[in-house]
Amino acid sequence: MAMMQTHEASQGLRVRPLTLLGESLRRLNPRSLARNPVMAVVAIGTLVCALYTGMAFAEDGGQGTFALIVTLVLLATVLFANAAEAMAEARGKAHAGSLRATRGALKARRVTKSGEETVAADQLRRGDRIRVIAGELIPADGEIIQGAGSINESAVTGESAPVLREGGTDNSGVSAGTKLLSDELLIEVSVDPGESLLDRMIALVEGASRQKTPSELALSVLLSTLTLIFLIVVVTLVPMALFVGIETSTVMLVALLVCLIPTTIGGLLPAIGIAGMERAMRANLVAKSGKAVEIAGSIDTLLLDKTGTITLGDRRATEFAPCQGVDLTRLREIAGVCSLQDPTPEGRSIVVLARDQGATLDSPQNAEVVPFSAMSRVSGLDFADGRCWRKGAPNAIARLVQEAGGRVPGGFEALVERISRHGATPLAVLEGNVLLGVIALSDVIKTGIAERFQQLREMGVKTVMITGDNPITAAAIAAEAGVDDYIAEATPERKLELIREEQAAGRLVAMMGDGTNDAPALAQADLGLAMNSGTQAAREAANMVDLDSDPGKLLSAVEIGKQLLITRGALTTFSLANDVAKYFAILPAIFAASVPALGGLDVLHLHSPQSAVLSAVIFNALVIPALIPFALRGVRVHAASASAMLRRNLLIYGLGGLLLPFPAIKLIDLLIGPLF
């Protein structure tokens, strides 16, 4: 299980100290620092202190020692912040290396007009056709246009159990790097080089390709504003100090500024974002951007396609129910013959059930196949002698009966209702203008889906099931699955309309789906999550792909998104509370000697102004590496409302950030105070 092994390797990754130091030093270049305004200010302050240190030693050396220590601590602060980002990116590089090796080894058997030719996978283009035989790796993302086969997708999903992929179904999509275990496939390539699932996975896990999300940009603006405010505060302290007769040095002012600006969250912010995307990757969720991961934690409404998402998607015929006065044998024969040319799993199951019950089904002569369409919602056969056989949605078949001059049998509606109440989908069968009866197609609810929806409900997410089934069937399945609401007899246009209605009401909407007909809704939704087992159209329209094709994975996506947002909020709260505490710990110590009235505020009774500032700077530097594991792991998310999580966040991280600096700074002062 290549991907799973990569995951385990990345989780157990320990970056070598020298490598980490090298990465941290490399990020001291101005271009890298400019991406983080807070740490850029710290770096500038470090440079200023370094210049002042040289001047101090050149003069008399009296202040040189203090200035040198402050300079080294400030440099360590920047290096710790760089190390946090480097460690987060190192976790992703383990993924990228394995994926690149997989991609580089791929070869393709391209089908041309003159035959076949073997080419490197990166030479394939959208629209090319390739042939893959059992035992070979699939060289590119695409759609199966001929054949069916068992595929091992462990290189992508980490799951060793093979899956069945077949052309002409909603399970026709294949991914580069997966292995065909049986049969032979003809595949049409659906992406150009650089656009495949493997390429997107590599881009996702490489920190250099990660773009800041909108809320991350907004937080950066807030932190920059706070930095500017504290810069003004520190500058105004100079005339105030002169007024009361206190001499302040440049080094002390720079150190004070670094202590007051939000360096903790400034240093950890990039690592939080990278780690959040890496956690999504470990959950086999491929996001096209960091924004998708972030939105997953903010969604209000979740729209779920029933087939393949809430249910297993492979409905099977379980019963032939004739109308009153209709021979069961006739219903079974016509339903089976109409399904011989039906490529869907449901159609094949009707043929299997009919033959199991003794029907002899022969392909009809001189008959034209009428394919199923979303508009007519029926399929069947038209014979040269004028006969027509149809099977399809009960209301559509009933309408055809009436249009042909027939009548709907009295017990038909009761028959449909009985099957629907048991959660099965009724499929009516028509011969000419005579309604013969109903086929029951049973849908199987995925195990544990109701419990997952309950957890989403506790997180404040509303779930809505969308299905083309009739209202009675939809209600039965919705009740069993535990969704909050459902939309029956939905068309692709209705899905789009519902998403737009929710968005117009100010809600963030997530849509899950796996079929081509889901693509427009997936593209319109704020978060479109496609099943990897679905069609290429669905995967291209979505901004997140679930490699495991597990609809319950949306719960993981929501948890990862919420974990990203809560971790960022928790550390921001902690950092700002730290700044407030350091402000009240340092300033009284600086001014208490010259302004006795401030003595009452000097609760820590620090040794001297120099030791007070230096103790705060050391604490400020050490808190960043102390919180790196927390930033990479993330805050544990519990099923709770947003207001409850906010209260918990303020109580734990706000109060903790406010109280921690006082004993920590006092302890450091006790250790270094005698030196000053």
XYZ file of C-alpha atoms in Angstrom:
676
model
C 0.000 0.000 0.000
C 2.258 2.676 -1.327
C 0.315 5.727 -0.248
C -0.369 4.317 3.196
C 3.320 3.590 3.645
C 4.083 7.132 2.601
C 1.586 8.399 5.136
C 3.168 6.369 7.890
C 6.616 7.532 6.867
C 5.570 11.142 6.923
C 3.877 10.808 10.264
C 6.962 9.230 11.741
C 9.252 11.736 10.051
C 11.962 13.263 12.197
C 13.889 16.020 10.473
C 17.605 15.924 11.158
C 18.716 18.889 13.299
C 21.352 20.032 10.788
C 18.852 19.792 7.931
C 16.309 21.755 9.946
C 18.900 24.398 10.807
C 19.891 24.675 7.149
C 16.262 25.107 6.080
C 15.707 27.736 8.784
C 18.793 29.710 7.691
C 17.797 29.468 4.035
C 14.480 31.127 4.847
C 16.268 34.186 6.215
C 16.435 35.602 2.709
C 14.355 38.793 2.302
C 11.954 37.235 -0.196
C 10.932 34.483 2.232
C 10.695 36.873 5.187
C 8.535 39.303 3.209
C 5.761 36.685 3.106
C 5.411 36.974 6.885
C 5.250 40.670 7.934
C 5.445 39.952 11.680
C 8.608 37.881 11.434
C 10.031 40.365 8.923
C 9.786 43.037 11.649
C 11.573 40.694 14.078
C 14.300 40.080 11.486
C 14.761 43.819 10.939
C 14.920 44.304 14.707
C 17.575 41.577 14.896
C 19.667 43.364 12.286
C 19.311 46.692 14.131
C 20.385 45.057 17.398
C 23.348 43.407 15.675
C 24.554 46.780 14.368
C 24.062 48.350 17.810
C 25.990 45.457 19.390
C 28.984 46.155 17.184
C 28.833 49.850 18.047
C 28.513 49.102 21.780
C 31.555 46.832 21.829
C 33.501 49.370 19.779
C 32.797 52.106 22.337
C 33.215 50.668 25.832
C 31.602 47.250 25.794
C 29.400 48.100 28.781
C 26.145 47.514 26.948
C 27.640 45.113 24.411
C 26.913 41.922 26.338
C 23.266 42.756 26.875
C 22.870 43.800 23.237
C 24.571 40.614 22.000
C 22.335 38.351 24.068
C 19.203 40.160 22.856
C 20.420 39.903 19.246
C 20.997 36.148 19.557
C 17.612 35.578 21.183
C 15.852 37.579 18.459
C 17.709 35.589 15.798
C 16.611 32.398 17.529
C 13.003 33.670 17.446
C 13.143 34.041 13.659
C 14.866 30.675 13.236
C 12.262 28.941 15.416
C 9.476 30.391 13.256
C 11.290 29.267 10.098
C 11.777 25.820 11.625
C 8.046 25.483 12.278
C 7.266 26.063 8.595
C 10.140 23.818 7.503
C 8.916 20.944 9.692
C 5.387 21.240 8.299
C 6.690 21.206 4.727
C 8.998 18.258 5.447
C 5.950 16.114 6.241
C 4.606 16.861 2.771
C 7.885 16.290 0.938
C 7.833 12.653 2.023
C 4.543 12.280 0.128
C 5.825 14.175 -2.905
C 8.972 12.059 -3.281
C 7.010 8.808 -3.345
C 4.427 10.207 -5.741
C 7.077 11.519 -8.137
C 8.695 8.090 -8.229
C 5.328 6.560 -9.097
C 4.657 9.110 -11.837
C 8.119 8.854 -13.389
C 7.850 5.074 -13.858
C 4.605 5.162 -15.861
C 4.577 4.009 -19.498
C 1.605 3.962 -21.867
C 0.439 1.848 -24.802
C -1.113 4.579 -26.980
C -3.625 3.512 -29.626
C -3.135 5.195 -33.012
C -4.651 4.748 -36.453
C -1.698 2.601 -37.483
C -1.683 0.459 -34.350
C -0.117 0.899 -30.926
C 3.031 2.644 -29.701
C 4.730 2.705 -26.310
C 5.346 6.210 -24.956
C 6.164 7.841 -21.633
C 3.096 8.827 -19.643
C 4.013 12.513 -19.739
C 3.619 12.461 -23.550
C -0.081 11.672 -23.330
C -2.589 14.417 -24.075
C -6.296 14.876 -23.437
C -8.268 12.780 -25.925
C -5.560 10.150 -26.488
C -6.666 6.541 -26.219
C -4.575 3.977 -24.377
C -4.839 0.237 -23.914
C -4.053 -1.296 -20.530
C -3.870 -5.031 -19.908
C -3.903 -6.976 -16.644
C -0.797 -6.455 -14.518
C 0.016 -2.986 -15.891
C -0.147 0.411 -14.199
C -2.687 2.854 -15.583
C -0.543 5.720 -16.964
C -3.015 8.621 -16.922
C -6.325 9.842 -15.522
C -9.183 9.003 -17.835
C -12.505 7.338 -18.550
C -12.978 3.696 -19.507
C -14.669 3.605 -22.891
C -14.457 -0.155 -23.405
C -14.137 -3.050 -21.010
C -14.311 -3.652 -17.282
C -11.671 -4.693 -14.824
C -10.582 -5.013 -11.216
C -8.172 -2.249 -10.181
C -5.825 -1.991 -7.217
C -5.889 1.677 -6.173
C -3.616 1.342 -3.145
C -0.969 3.612 -4.709
C -3.530 6.418 -4.566
C -5.972 5.566 -1.790
C -3.881 3.371 0.476
C -6.618 0.708 0.391
C -5.462 -2.710 -0.808
C -8.941 -4.076 -1.633
C -9.445 -4.009 -5.432
C -12.379 -2.132 -6.941
C -14.381 -2.728 -10.111
C -14.332 -0.080 -12.826
C -16.467 -0.370 -15.957
C -17.101 1.755 -19.029
C -20.515 3.351 -19.467
C -21.211 3.579 -15.734
C -20.637 6.146 -12.990
C -17.674 3.990 -11.940
C -15.716 4.517 -15.150
C -13.071 6.966 -13.877
C -9.506 5.716 -13.388
C -6.413 7.399 -11.947
C -2.766 7.351 -12.954
C -0.580 5.069 -10.866
C -3.280 2.491 -10.099
C -2.845 -1.116 -11.239
C -5.190 -3.158 -13.444
C -5.506 -6.649 -11.957
C -7.757 -8.315 -14.510
C -9.054 -8.112 -18.062
C -8.216 -5.345 -20.531
C -9.333 -1.719 -20.760
C -9.500 0.920 -23.465
C -9.184 4.303 -21.763
C -9.575 7.834 -23.085
C -7.165 10.247 -21.400
C -9.042 13.151 -19.811
C -6.194 15.427 -18.650
C -3.059 17.021 -20.057
C 0.363 16.613 -18.393
C 0.523 18.424 -15.064
C -3.246 18.182 -14.467
C -3.585 14.594 -13.272
C -4.615 13.476 -9.808
C -0.981 12.558 -9.049
C 0.154 16.037 -10.103
C -2.480 17.672 -7.906
C -1.457 15.476 -4.972
C 2.203 16.477 -5.435
C 1.239 20.158 -5.650
C -0.925 19.806 -2.545
C 1.771 18.359 -0.331
C 4.554 20.692 -1.421
C 4.547 23.712 0.846
C 6.009 25.956 -1.858
C 2.873 25.568 -3.977
C 0.466 26.410 -1.165
C -1.323 29.722 -1.585
C -2.664 31.654 1.395
C -6.392 31.287 1.959
C -8.677 34.368 2.233
C -9.007 34.122 6.027
C -5.273 33.567 6.373
C -4.704 36.733 4.333
C -7.204 38.592 6.520
C -5.432 37.377 9.655
C -2.086 38.477 8.191
C -3.535 41.963 7.671
C -4.771 41.987 11.286
C -1.363 40.911 12.603
C 0.371 43.533 10.458
C -1.974 46.194 11.828
C -1.300 45.128 15.415
C 2.425 45.209 14.703
C 2.124 48.764 13.408
C 0.099 49.797 16.471
C 2.682 48.366 18.871
C 5.457 50.012 16.871
C 3.757 53.369 17.455
C 3.341 52.502 21.150
C 7.037 51.723 21.549
C 8.094 54.868 19.681
C 5.903 57.024 21.956
C 7.616 55.477 25.000
C 10.844 57.331 24.102
C 9.592 60.866 24.890
C 7.676 59.514 27.912
C 10.856 57.905 29.272
C 12.856 61.083 28.723
C 10.161 63.080 30.512
C 10.492 60.960 33.671
C 14.275 60.784 33.405
C 14.666 57.201 32.160
C 17.282 56.493 29.523
C 16.174 53.879 26.996
C 18.482 52.125 24.584
C 17.684 51.091 21.033
C 18.197 47.431 21.893
C 15.742 47.603 24.773
C 13.116 49.293 22.604
C 13.524 46.704 19.832
C 13.290 43.875 22.364
C 10.192 45.453 23.882
C 8.607 45.753 20.418
C 9.268 42.091 19.619
C 7.723 41.066 22.947
C 4.564 43.066 22.279
C 3.852 42.198 18.647
C 2.057 38.852 17.960
C 5.191 36.852 17.172
C 3.783 33.517 18.377
C 0.943 33.306 15.864
C 3.058 35.131 13.283
C 5.706 32.433 13.522
C 3.271 29.505 13.535
C 0.696 30.714 11.005
C 2.319 29.169 7.887
C 2.875 25.863 9.689
C -0.791 25.682 10.746
C -1.990 26.037 7.150
C 0.479 23.536 5.715
C -0.252 21.007 8.475
C -3.997 21.326 7.837
C -3.568 20.417 4.174
C -1.224 17.583 5.122
C -3.884 16.179 7.461
C -6.360 16.296 4.563
C -3.876 14.345 2.465
C -3.478 11.740 5.210
C -7.273 11.345 5.188
C -7.085 10.663 1.405
C -8.774 13.962 0.565
C -7.163 15.740 -2.377
C -7.911 19.469 -2.329
C -7.199 21.735 -5.277
C -6.367 24.577 -2.893
C -6.057 25.389 0.783
C -9.292 27.342 0.464
C -11.229 24.093 -0.035
C -9.882 22.652 3.231
C -10.727 25.849 5.061
C -14.260 26.105 3.646
C -14.916 22.520 4.752
C -14.747 23.758 8.324
C -17.233 26.561 7.693
C -20.051 24.934 5.718
C -23.643 25.348 6.880
C -25.520 23.089 4.460
C -24.495 19.760 2.974
C -26.259 18.458 -0.132
C -25.777 14.740 -0.736
C -26.561 12.785 -3.851
C -28.277 9.625 -2.654
C -26.957 7.033 -5.076
C -23.344 6.125 -4.401
C -23.134 8.628 -1.577
C -25.704 7.692 1.066
C -26.403 4.286 -0.468
C -23.987 1.789 -1.977
C -25.210 2.922 -5.389
C -25.704 -0.572 -6.785
C -29.475 -1.007 -6.669
C -30.634 -4.515 -7.358
C -33.926 -5.881 -8.572
C -35.542 -7.836 -5.761
C -39.170 -8.302 -6.851
C -41.507 -8.339 -9.866
C -44.933 -7.132 -8.699
C -47.650 -7.455 -11.395
C -50.778 -5.336 -11.458
C -54.122 -7.059 -10.896
C -54.973 -9.373 -13.791
C -51.461 -9.336 -15.281
C -49.486 -12.550 -15.662
C -46.256 -12.465 -13.639
C -44.452 -14.388 -16.397
C -45.324 -11.707 -18.957
C -44.128 -8.890 -16.649
C -40.887 -10.740 -15.948
C -40.208 -11.452 -19.646
C -40.823 -7.913 -20.905
C -38.886 -6.337 -18.027
C -35.950 -8.702 -18.657
C -35.868 -8.218 -22.441
C -36.063 -4.408 -22.038
C -33.024 -4.647 -19.779
C -30.810 -6.785 -22.026
C -29.329 -3.663 -23.650
C -29.332 -1.662 -20.417
C -25.655 -1.186 -19.365
C -26.460 0.013 -15.837
C -26.035 -2.222 -12.758
C -29.801 -1.932 -12.170
C -30.531 -3.163 -15.694
C -28.199 -6.112 -15.327
C -29.758 -6.993 -11.975
C -33.217 -7.120 -13.597
C -31.900 -9.581 -16.189
C -30.283 -11.691 -13.462
C -33.452 -11.774 -11.344
C -35.644 -12.648 -14.334
C -33.398 -15.532 -15.370
C -33.088 -16.749 -11.781
C -36.886 -16.982 -11.708
C -36.941 -19.091 -14.888
C -37.370 -16.543 -17.672
C -35.761 -17.298 -21.039
C -34.616 -13.974 -22.436
C -33.660 -13.653 -26.090
C -32.518 -10.467 -27.775
C -35.439 -9.107 -29.824
C -35.228 -8.839 -33.601
C -36.054 -5.646 -35.528
C -36.250 -3.588 -32.366
C -34.752 -0.157 -31.711
C -33.351 0.559 -28.261
C -34.758 3.684 -26.584
C -32.064 4.835 -24.105
C -32.892 6.316 -20.739
C -32.793 10.113 -20.415
C -33.172 12.420 -17.434
C -36.031 14.236 -19.164
C -38.193 11.248 -20.188
C -37.090 9.061 -17.239
C -37.941 5.909 -19.251
C -36.145 3.443 -21.537
C -37.206 0.471 -23.592
C -37.708 -0.953 -27.091
C -39.573 0.138 -30.230
C -40.423 -2.730 -32.624
C -40.770 -2.472 -36.388
C -44.396 -3.698 -36.180
C -45.364 -0.735 -33.962
C -45.161 -2.394 -30.564
C -43.428 -0.517 -27.756
C -42.155 -1.746 -24.431
C -41.060 0.669 -21.724
C -39.732 0.631 -18.175
C -39.099 3.683 -16.038
C -40.333 5.973 -13.286
C -43.928 5.120 -12.267
C -45.358 8.590 -12.892
C -43.648 8.792 -16.307
C -44.977 5.355 -17.306
C -48.475 6.241 -16.051
C -48.408 9.365 -18.206
C -47.421 7.308 -21.277
C -50.308 4.908 -20.609
C -52.792 7.771 -20.545
C -51.298 9.375 -23.660
C -51.648 6.046 -25.491
C -55.344 5.824 -24.565
C -54.966 3.229 -21.837
C -55.877 3.411 -18.189
C -53.864 3.093 -15.006
C -54.976 0.021 -13.008
C -56.644 0.769 -9.696
C -54.101 -1.049 -7.571
C -51.054 0.478 -9.282
C -50.583 3.399 -6.879
C -50.929 1.128 -3.855
C -48.333 -1.201 -5.372
C -45.900 1.668 -5.902
C -46.509 2.988 -2.396
C -45.917 -0.438 -0.813
C -42.544 -0.842 -2.506
C -41.544 2.755 -1.773
C -42.417 2.515 1.912
C -39.901 -0.283 2.242
C -37.172 2.009 0.901
C -36.972 0.397 -2.540
C -37.285 2.232 -5.841
C -40.292 1.207 -7.968
C -39.778 0.854 -11.724
C -42.951 0.493 -13.772
C -43.238 -1.654 -16.924
C -45.430 -0.847 -19.939
C -46.514 -2.900 -22.983
C -48.225 -0.698 -25.555
C -50.892 1.055 -23.504
C -51.100 -1.593 -20.790
C -49.359 -1.061 -17.475
C -48.060 -4.496 -16.481
C -46.609 -3.918 -13.033
C -43.633 -2.756 -11.002
C -40.041 -3.866 -10.436
C -38.617 -3.247 -6.960
C -35.028 -1.961 -6.955
C -33.598 -2.102 -3.465
C -31.043 0.456 -2.331
C -28.640 -0.389 0.493
C -27.788 2.333 3.019
C -24.078 2.509 3.810
C -23.117 1.241 7.243
C -22.723 3.882 9.960
C -24.000 6.753 7.819
C -26.751 7.749 10.298
C -24.227 8.137 13.123
C -22.028 10.344 10.947
C -24.955 12.589 10.035
C -25.764 12.936 13.732
C -22.214 14.151 14.350
C -22.547 16.665 11.517
C -25.819 17.875 13.041
C -24.072 18.440 16.377
C -21.498 20.546 14.534
C -24.255 22.722 13.120
C -24.253 21.284 9.593
C -27.632 20.695 7.940
C -27.781 17.624 5.668
C -30.084 17.454 2.637
C -30.425 14.313 0.508
C -31.060 14.854 -3.202
C -32.498 12.012 -5.250
C -34.440 11.332 -8.410
C -36.666 8.870 -6.535
C -40.319 9.554 -5.861
C -41.211 11.333 -2.590
C -42.304 8.177 -0.740
C -39.075 6.286 -1.494
C -37.021 9.376 -0.749
C -38.760 9.841 2.612
C -38.108 6.216 3.603
C -34.407 6.374 2.741
C -34.022 9.823 4.342
C -35.538 8.553 7.573
C -33.272 5.493 7.625
C -30.146 7.514 6.794
C -30.934 10.235 9.334
C -30.653 13.289 7.066
C -32.327 16.556 8.059
C -34.203 17.081 4.788
C -34.578 15.621 1.316
C -35.450 16.674 -2.221
C -37.251 14.025 -4.292
C -37.498 13.720 -8.099
C -34.625 16.166 -8.382
C -33.091 17.081 -11.722
C -29.588 18.536 -12.229
C -31.275 21.922 -12.675
C -33.044 21.558 -9.329
C -29.733 20.798 -7.603
C -28.250 23.988 -9.001
C -31.317 25.970 -7.996
C -31.190 24.654 -4.425
C -27.491 25.479 -4.054
C -28.088 29.015 -5.299
C -31.019 29.454 -2.914
C -28.865 28.422 0.063
C -26.016 30.677 -1.060
C -28.379 33.607 -1.551
C -29.425 33.159 2.086
C -25.807 33.635 3.134
C -24.986 29.982 3.777
C -21.885 28.088 2.675
C -22.912 24.979 0.779
C -21.078 21.688 0.277
C -22.149 19.251 -2.406
C -21.170 15.611 -2.709
C -21.582 13.582 -5.853
C -20.009 11.079 -8.204
C -21.866 11.253 -11.516
C -21.532 13.434 -14.604
C -24.964 14.893 -13.868
C -23.581 16.138 -10.530
C -20.803 18.177 -12.180
C -22.714 21.507 -12.524
C -23.780 21.402 -8.855
C -20.274 20.447 -7.708
C -18.860 23.436 -9.589
C -21.466 25.843 -8.146
C -21.109 24.714 -4.517
C -18.681 26.452 -2.174
C -17.201 23.021 -1.476
C -17.594 20.365 -4.147
C -16.497 16.925 -2.947
C -16.382 14.251 -5.655
C -15.967 10.529 -5.206
C -12.788 9.172 -6.802
C -14.823 6.214 -8.057
C -17.065 8.594 -9.998
C -16.724 10.112 -13.440
C -13.897 12.381 -14.530
C -16.395 15.188 -15.125
C -17.421 15.108 -11.472
C -13.807 15.059 -10.278
C -12.840 17.976 -12.501
C -15.818 20.093 -11.391
C -15.176 19.530 -7.677
C -12.541 21.331 -5.619
C -11.922 18.290 -3.405
C -11.756 14.580 -4.281
C -12.249 11.732 -1.809
C -9.830 8.995 -2.847
C -11.669 6.413 -0.736
C -15.055 7.227 -2.322
C -16.598 7.182 1.142
C -19.375 9.764 1.646
C -18.823 9.574 5.375
C -15.412 11.083 4.624
C -17.120 14.491 4.451
C -17.243 14.289 8.243
C -13.451 13.979 8.163
C -13.269 16.934 5.762
C -15.416 19.031 8.099
C -13.354 17.985 11.116
C -10.073 18.780 9.352
C -11.407 22.146 8.204
C -12.724 22.983 11.653
C -9.477 21.776 13.197
C -7.543 24.133 10.925
C -9.752 27.096 11.803
C -9.890 26.316 15.530
C -6.131 25.731 15.761
C -5.485 29.048 14.056
C -8.011 30.795 16.302
C -6.676 29.130 19.450
C -3.084 30.138 18.786
C -4.146 33.635 17.768
C -6.060 33.990 21.041
C -3.107 32.590 22.974
C -0.646 34.916 21.201
C -2.681 38.088 21.752
C -3.303 37.183 25.400
C 0.462 36.636 25.741
C 1.102 40.122 24.383
C -1.234 41.678 26.930
C 0.421 39.760 29.780
C 3.952 40.671 28.641
C 2.922 44.326 28.388
C 1.888 44.403 32.056
C 4.887 42.312 33.141
C 7.590 44.411 31.456
C 6.512 48.060 31.472
C 6.081 48.376 35.264
C 9.553 46.854 35.711
C 11.056 49.431 33.347
C 9.373 52.494 34.869
C 8.869 51.509 38.536
C 12.289 52.759 39.673
C 11.721 56.293 38.276
C 7.949 56.439 38.774
C 7.134 55.077 42.255
C 3.411 55.243 41.501
C 3.868 52.328 39.081
C 5.429 50.189 41.792
C 2.057 48.695 42.664
C 1.790 47.274 39.152
C 5.187 45.587 39.347
C 3.708 42.362 40.688
C 6.631 40.214 39.520
C 9.330 42.363 41.142
C 11.806 41.567 38.392
C 15.504 42.085 39.067
C 16.111 45.033 36.710
C 14.756 46.623 33.523
C 17.409 44.742 31.489
C 16.585 41.348 33.015
C 12.862 42.058 32.657
C 13.157 42.736 28.930
C 15.568 39.871 28.351
C 13.390 37.419 30.306
C 10.393 38.404 28.207
C 12.375 38.062 24.963
C 13.623 34.599 25.947
C 10.087 33.487 26.869
C 8.811 34.951 23.604
C 11.372 32.896 21.652
C 10.892 29.612 23.536
C 7.097 29.588 23.288
C 7.287 29.147 19.493
C 9.123 25.774 19.452
C 7.041 24.694 22.445
C 3.876 25.152 20.358
C 5.169 23.625 17.090
C 3.832 20.100 17.917
C 0.504 21.682 18.845
C 0.365 23.576 15.510
C 1.232 20.475 13.479
C -1.138 18.151 15.330
C -3.991 20.636 15.603
C -6.627 21.168 18.264
C -8.828 18.189 19.008
C -12.291 18.852 17.554
C -15.418 17.797 19.420
C -18.927 17.718 18.009
C -20.264 21.019 19.316
C -21.817 24.263 18.127
C -19.691 27.197 17.001
C -20.604 29.244 20.075
C -19.640 26.398 22.422
C -16.307 25.952 20.680
C -15.704 29.717 20.867
C -16.340 29.755 24.626
C -14.009 26.806 25.125
C -11.386 28.468 22.958
C -11.496 31.722 24.946
C -11.508 29.960 28.312
C -8.581 27.611 27.654
C -6.317 29.493 25.273
C -7.255 33.056 26.171
C -6.962 32.569 29.912
C -3.965 30.266 29.522
C -2.171 32.771 27.311
C -2.878 35.527 29.810
C -1.575 33.654 32.869
C 1.372 31.649 31.508
C 3.829 34.539 30.862
C 3.862 35.729 34.497
C 5.366 32.605 36.158
C 7.513 31.824 33.101
C 9.069 35.308 32.934
C 9.608 35.313 36.703
C 11.402 31.949 36.531
C 13.683 33.128 33.717
C 14.377 36.347 35.653
C 15.446 34.332 38.699
C 17.948 32.467 36.519
C 19.461 35.422 34.652
C 18.737 38.302 37.052
C 22.030 38.046 38.984
C 23.910 38.609 35.698
C 22.340 42.069 35.302
